[in-house]
PDB file of C-alpha atoms in Angstrom:
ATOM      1  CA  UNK A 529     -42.095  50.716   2.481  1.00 78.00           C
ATOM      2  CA  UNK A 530     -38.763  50.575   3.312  1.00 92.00           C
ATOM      3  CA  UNK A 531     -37.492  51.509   6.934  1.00 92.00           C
ATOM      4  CA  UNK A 532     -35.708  54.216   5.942  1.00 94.00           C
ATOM      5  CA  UNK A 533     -38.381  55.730   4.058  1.00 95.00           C
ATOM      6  CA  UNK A 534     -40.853  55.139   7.952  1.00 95.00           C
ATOM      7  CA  UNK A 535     -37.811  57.340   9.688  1.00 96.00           C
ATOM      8  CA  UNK A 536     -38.208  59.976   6.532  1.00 96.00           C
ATOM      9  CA  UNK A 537     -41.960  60.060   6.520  1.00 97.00           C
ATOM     10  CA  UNK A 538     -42.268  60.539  10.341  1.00 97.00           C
ATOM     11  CA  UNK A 539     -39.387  63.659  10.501  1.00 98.00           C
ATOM     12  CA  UNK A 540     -42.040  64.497   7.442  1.00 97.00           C
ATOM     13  CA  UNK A 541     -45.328  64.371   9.376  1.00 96.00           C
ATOM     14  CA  UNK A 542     -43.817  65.607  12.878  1.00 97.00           C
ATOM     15  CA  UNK A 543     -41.232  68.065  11.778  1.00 97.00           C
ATOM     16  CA  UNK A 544     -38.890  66.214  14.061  1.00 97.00           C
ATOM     17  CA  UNK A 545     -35.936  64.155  13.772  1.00 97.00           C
ATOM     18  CA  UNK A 546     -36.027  60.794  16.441  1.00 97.00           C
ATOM     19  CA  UNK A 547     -33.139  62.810  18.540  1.00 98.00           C
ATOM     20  CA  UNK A 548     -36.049  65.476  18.963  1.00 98.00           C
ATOM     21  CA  UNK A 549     -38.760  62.824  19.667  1.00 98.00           C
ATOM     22  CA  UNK A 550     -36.729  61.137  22.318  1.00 98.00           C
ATOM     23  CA  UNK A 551     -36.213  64.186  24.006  1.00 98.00           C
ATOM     24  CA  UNK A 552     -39.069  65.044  24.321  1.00 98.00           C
ATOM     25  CA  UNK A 553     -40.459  61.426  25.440  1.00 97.00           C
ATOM     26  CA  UNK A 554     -37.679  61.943  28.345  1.00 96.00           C
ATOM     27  CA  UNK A 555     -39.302  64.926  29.102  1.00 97.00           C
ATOM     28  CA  UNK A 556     -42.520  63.578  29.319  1.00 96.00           C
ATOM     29  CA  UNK A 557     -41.178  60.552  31.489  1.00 95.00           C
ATOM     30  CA  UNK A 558     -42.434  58.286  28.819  1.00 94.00           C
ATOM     31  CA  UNK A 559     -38.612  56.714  28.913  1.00 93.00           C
ATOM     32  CA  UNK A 560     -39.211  54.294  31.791  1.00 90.00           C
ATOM     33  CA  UNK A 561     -37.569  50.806  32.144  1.00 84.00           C
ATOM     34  CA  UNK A 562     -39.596  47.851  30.643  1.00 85.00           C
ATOM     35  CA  UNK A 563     -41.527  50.019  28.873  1.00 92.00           C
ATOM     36  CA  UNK A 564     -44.263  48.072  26.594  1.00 93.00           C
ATOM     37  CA  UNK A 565     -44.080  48.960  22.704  1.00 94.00           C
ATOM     38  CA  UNK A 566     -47.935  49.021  23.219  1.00 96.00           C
ATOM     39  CA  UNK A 567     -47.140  52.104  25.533  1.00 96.00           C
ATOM     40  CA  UNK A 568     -44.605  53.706  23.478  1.00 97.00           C
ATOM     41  CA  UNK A 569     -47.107  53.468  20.159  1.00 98.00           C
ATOM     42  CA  UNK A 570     -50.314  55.174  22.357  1.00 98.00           C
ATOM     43  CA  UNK A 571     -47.758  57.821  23.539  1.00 98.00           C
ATOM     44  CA  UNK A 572     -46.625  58.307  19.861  1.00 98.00           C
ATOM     45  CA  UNK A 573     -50.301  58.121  18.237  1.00 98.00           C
ATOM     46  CA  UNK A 574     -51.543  61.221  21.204  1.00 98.00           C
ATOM     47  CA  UNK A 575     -48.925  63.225  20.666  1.00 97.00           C
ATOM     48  CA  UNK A 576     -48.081  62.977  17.164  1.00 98.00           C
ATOM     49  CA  UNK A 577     -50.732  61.452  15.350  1.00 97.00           C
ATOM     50  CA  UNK A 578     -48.511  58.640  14.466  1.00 97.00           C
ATOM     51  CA  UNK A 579     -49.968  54.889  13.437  1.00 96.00           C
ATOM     52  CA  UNK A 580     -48.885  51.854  14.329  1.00 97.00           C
ATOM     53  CA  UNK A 581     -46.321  51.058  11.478  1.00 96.00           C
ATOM     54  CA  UNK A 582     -44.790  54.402  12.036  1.00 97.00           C
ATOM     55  CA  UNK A 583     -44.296  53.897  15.742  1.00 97.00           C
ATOM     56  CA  UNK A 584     -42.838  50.332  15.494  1.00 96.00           C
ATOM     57  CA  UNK A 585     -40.380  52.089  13.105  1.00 97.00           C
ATOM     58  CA  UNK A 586     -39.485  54.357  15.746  1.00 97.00           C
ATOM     59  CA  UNK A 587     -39.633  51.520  18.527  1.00 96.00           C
ATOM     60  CA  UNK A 588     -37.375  49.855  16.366  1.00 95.00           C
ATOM     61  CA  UNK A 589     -34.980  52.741  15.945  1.00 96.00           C
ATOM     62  CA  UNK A 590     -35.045  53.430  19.764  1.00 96.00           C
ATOM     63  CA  UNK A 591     -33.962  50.362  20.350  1.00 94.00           C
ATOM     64  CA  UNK A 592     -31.236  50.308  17.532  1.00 92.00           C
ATOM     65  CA  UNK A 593     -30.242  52.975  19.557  1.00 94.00           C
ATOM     66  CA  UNK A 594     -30.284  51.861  22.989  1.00 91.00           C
ATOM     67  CA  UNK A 595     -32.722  54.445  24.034  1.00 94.00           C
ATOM     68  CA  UNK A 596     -35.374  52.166  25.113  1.00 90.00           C
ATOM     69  CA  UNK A 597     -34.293  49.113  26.967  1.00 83.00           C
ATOM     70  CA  UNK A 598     -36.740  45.843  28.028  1.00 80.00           C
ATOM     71  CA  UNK A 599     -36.230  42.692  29.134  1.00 76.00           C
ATOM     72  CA  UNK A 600     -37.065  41.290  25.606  1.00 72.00           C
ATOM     73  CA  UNK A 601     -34.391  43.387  23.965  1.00 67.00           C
ATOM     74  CA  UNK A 602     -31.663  42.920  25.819  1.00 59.00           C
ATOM     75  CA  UNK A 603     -29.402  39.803  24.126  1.00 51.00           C
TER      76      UNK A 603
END
């Protein structure tokens, strides 16, 4: 599967785009500096039923992004 077609399954299976997703992990305080992808994927799998190759897509993207920054993905 490509990547694009993760990002177009999970605004599939959630009904929300990433822009929606991130908000809402703001307002959850999920968001946090140095936060673990291990974190991000359990947050992602309780709230929207998401597996792990869907939320690496979507760490991946947040990252792309510059939404989530860590010590290991900053150049």
């Amino acid at each position: 599967m490509s990547f694009q077609a993760y990002i177009d399954n999970i605004k599939e299976k959630t009904k929300q785009t990433p822009d929606q997703i991130r908000e809402h992990a703001i307002k959850q305080g999920i968001l946090v500096s140095d936060l673990k992808a291990t974190d991000f994927c359990n947050w992602l799998a309780n709230e929207y039923q998401l597996g792990r190759g869907h939320s690496m897509a979507l760490w991946k993207y947040f990252i792309d992004h510059q939404w989530i920054n860590t010590k290991h993905t900053t150049l």
